[in-house]
CSV table of C-alpha atoms in Angstrom, one decimal:
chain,number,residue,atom,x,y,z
A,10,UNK,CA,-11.8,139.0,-82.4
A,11,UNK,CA,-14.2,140.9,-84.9
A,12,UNK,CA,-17.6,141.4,-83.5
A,13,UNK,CA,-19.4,140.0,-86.3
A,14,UNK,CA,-17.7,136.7,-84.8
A,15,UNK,CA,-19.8,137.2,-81.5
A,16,UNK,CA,-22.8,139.2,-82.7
A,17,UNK,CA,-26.3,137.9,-82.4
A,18,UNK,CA,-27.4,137.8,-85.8
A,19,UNK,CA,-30.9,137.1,-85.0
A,20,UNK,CA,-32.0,140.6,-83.4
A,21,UNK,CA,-35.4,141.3,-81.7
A,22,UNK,CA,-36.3,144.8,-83.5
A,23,UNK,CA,-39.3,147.1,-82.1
A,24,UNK,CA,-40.5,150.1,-84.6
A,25,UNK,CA,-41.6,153.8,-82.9
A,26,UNK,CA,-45.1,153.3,-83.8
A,27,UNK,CA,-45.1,149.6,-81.3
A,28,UNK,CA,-47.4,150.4,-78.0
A,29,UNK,CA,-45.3,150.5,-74.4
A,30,UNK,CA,-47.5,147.8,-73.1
A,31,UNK,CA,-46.3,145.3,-76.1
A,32,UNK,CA,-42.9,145.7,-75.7
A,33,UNK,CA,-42.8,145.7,-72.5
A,34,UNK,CA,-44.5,142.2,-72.2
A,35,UNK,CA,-42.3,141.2,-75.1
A,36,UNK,CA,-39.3,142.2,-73.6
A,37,UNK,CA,-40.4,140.1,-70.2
A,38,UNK,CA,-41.6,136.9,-72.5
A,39,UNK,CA,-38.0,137.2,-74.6
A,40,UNK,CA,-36.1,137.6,-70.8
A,41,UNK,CA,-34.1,140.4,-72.3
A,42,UNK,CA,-33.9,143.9,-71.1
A,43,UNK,CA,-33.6,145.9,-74.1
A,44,UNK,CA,-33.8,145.8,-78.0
A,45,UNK,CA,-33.1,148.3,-81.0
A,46,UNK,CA,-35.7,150.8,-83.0
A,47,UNK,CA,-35.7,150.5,-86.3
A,48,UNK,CA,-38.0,152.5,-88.7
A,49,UNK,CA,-40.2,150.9,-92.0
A,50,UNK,CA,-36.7,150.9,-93.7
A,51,UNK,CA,-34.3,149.1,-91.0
A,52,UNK,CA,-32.3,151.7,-90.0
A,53,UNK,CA,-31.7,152.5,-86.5
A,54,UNK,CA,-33.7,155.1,-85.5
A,55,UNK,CA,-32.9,154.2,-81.5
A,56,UNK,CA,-33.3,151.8,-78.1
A,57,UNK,CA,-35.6,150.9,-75.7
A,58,UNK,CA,-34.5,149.4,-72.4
A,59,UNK,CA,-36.0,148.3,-69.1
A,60,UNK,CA,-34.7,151.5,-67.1
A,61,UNK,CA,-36.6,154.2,-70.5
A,62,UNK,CA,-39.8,151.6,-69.3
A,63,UNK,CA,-39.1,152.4,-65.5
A,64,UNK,CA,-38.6,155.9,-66.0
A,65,UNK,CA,-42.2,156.4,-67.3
A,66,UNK,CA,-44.1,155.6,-64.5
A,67,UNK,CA,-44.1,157.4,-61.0
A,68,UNK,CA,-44.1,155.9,-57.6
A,69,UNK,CA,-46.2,156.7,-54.9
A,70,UNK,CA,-46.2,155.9,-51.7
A,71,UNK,CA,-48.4,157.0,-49.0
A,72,UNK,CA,-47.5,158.7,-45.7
A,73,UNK,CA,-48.3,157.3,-42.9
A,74,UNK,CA,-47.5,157.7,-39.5
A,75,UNK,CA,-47.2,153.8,-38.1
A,76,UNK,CA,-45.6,154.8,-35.0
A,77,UNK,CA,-48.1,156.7,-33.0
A,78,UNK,CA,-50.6,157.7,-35.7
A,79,UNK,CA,-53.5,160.6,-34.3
A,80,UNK,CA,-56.9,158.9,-34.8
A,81,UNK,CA,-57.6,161.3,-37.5
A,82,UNK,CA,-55.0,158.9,-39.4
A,83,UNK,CA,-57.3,156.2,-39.0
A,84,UNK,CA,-60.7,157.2,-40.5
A,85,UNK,CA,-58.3,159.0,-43.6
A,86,UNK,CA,-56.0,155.8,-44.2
A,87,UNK,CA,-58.9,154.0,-46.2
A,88,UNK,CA,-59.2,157.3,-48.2
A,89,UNK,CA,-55.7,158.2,-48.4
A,90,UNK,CA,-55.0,154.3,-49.8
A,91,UNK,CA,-57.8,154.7,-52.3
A,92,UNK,CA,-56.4,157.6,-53.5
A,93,UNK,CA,-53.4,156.5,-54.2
A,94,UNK,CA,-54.0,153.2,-55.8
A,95,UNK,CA,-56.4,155.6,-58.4
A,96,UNK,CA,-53.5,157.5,-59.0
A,97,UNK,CA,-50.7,154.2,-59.7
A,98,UNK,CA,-53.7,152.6,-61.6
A,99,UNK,CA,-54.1,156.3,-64.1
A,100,UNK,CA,-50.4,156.1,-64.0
A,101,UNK,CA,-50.6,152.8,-65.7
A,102,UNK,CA,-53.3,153.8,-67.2
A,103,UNK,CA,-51.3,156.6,-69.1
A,104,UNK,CA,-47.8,154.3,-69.7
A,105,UNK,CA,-49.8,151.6,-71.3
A,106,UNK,CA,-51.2,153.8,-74.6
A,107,UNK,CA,-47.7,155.3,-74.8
A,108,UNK,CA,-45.6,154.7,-77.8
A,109,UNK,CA,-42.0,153.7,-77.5
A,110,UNK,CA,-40.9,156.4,-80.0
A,111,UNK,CA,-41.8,158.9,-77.5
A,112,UNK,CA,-39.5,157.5,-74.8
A,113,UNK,CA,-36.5,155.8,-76.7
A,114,UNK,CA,-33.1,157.0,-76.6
A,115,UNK,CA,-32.5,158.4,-79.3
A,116,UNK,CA,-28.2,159.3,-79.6
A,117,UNK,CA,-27.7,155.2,-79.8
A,118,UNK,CA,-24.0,154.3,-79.7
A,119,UNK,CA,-23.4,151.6,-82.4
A,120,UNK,CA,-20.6,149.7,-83.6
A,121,UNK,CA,-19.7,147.9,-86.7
A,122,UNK,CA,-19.2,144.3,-87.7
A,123,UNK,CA,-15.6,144.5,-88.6
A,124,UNK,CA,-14.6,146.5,-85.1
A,125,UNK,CA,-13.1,144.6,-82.7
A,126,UNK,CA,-14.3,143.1,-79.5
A,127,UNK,CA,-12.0,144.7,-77.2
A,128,UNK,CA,-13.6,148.0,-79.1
A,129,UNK,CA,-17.3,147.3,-78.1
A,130,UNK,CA,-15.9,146.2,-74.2
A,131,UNK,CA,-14.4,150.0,-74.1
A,132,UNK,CA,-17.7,151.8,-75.5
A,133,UNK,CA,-20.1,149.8,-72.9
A,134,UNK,CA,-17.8,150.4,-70.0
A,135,UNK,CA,-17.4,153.9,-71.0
A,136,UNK,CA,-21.3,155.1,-71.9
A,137,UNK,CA,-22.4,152.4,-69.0
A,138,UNK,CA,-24.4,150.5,-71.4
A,139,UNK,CA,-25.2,147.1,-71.9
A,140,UNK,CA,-25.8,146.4,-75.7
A,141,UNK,CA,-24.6,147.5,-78.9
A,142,UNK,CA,-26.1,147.8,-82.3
A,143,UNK,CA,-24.0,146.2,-85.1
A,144,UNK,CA,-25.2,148.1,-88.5
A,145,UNK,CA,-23.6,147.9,-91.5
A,146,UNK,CA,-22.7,151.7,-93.5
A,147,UNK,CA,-26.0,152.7,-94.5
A,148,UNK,CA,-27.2,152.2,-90.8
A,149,UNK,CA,-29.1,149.0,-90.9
A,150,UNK,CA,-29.0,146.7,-88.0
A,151,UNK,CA,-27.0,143.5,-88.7
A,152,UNK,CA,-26.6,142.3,-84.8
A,153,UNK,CA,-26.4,142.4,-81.6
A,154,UNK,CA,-23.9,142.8,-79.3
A,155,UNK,CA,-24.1,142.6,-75.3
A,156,UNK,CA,-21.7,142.2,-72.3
A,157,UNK,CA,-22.6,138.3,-72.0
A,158,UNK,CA,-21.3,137.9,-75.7
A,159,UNK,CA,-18.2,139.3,-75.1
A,160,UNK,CA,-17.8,137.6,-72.2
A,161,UNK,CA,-18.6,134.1,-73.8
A,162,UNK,CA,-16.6,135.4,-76.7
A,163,UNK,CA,-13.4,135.5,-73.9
A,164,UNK,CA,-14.1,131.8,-73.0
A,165,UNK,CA,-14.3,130.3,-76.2
């Protein structure tokens, strides 16, 4: 089977320029966990997923002794808690105003309509990924193609 026979044809597209916070919140409101870059033209210029999103933002968690802390731990706990909900909320702070250029993957694996399916299975098991881009020659994005396609391609 041909991919173009189990591509998604209608493709949410993102552009460099389009705000972390936006995409994110579109990704959640679409229930999908990744999508294409595409530049003014249409051609791929590279991927967001869930996991670049993650990646951006650090974790902190404070230390605390909850066994047998000293009383000293006590009167710093407020202050230590404080702390470090300022730092998560400058963290989030910080993800929010960046763009998705600046944390997309860029080297995007792609594969064309006319490959076969069998050929897209072999590149996601192999680079661990869960989506391809279709594009035509010149690079532009005709579809979409993820593991559940193939799958429901297979039981069809």
């Amino acid at each position: 089977m041909k991919i173009e026979e189990a591509m998604q044809r209608e493709v949410i597209k993102y552009q460099p320029e389009d705000r972390i916070v936006e995409v994110a919140q579109s990704l959640r409101d679409n229930k999908i966990s990744g999508a294409p870059i595409v530049n003014k033209e249409g051609l791929l210029v590279g991927i967001i997923s869930e996991g670049d999103i993650m990646r951006l933002l650090e974790v902190h968690s404070p230390r605390i002794n909850l066994i047998l802390p000293a009383p000293l731990d006590l009167i710093e706990l407020p202050v230590r808690m404080k702390y470090e909900l300022d730092e998560i909320a400058e963290d989030m702070n910080k993800a929010a105003s960046v763009l998705i250029g600046e944390i997309m993957t860029t080297k995007v694996i792609t594969i064309g309509p006319e490959d076969d399916l069998s050929d897209a299975a072999q590149l996601m098991d192999t680079h661990n990924i869960n989506r391809l881009p279709v594009v035509d020659g010149s690079g532009k994005i005709v579809g979409l193609v993820t593991r559940g396609d193939i799958i429901a391609a297979m039981v069809r």
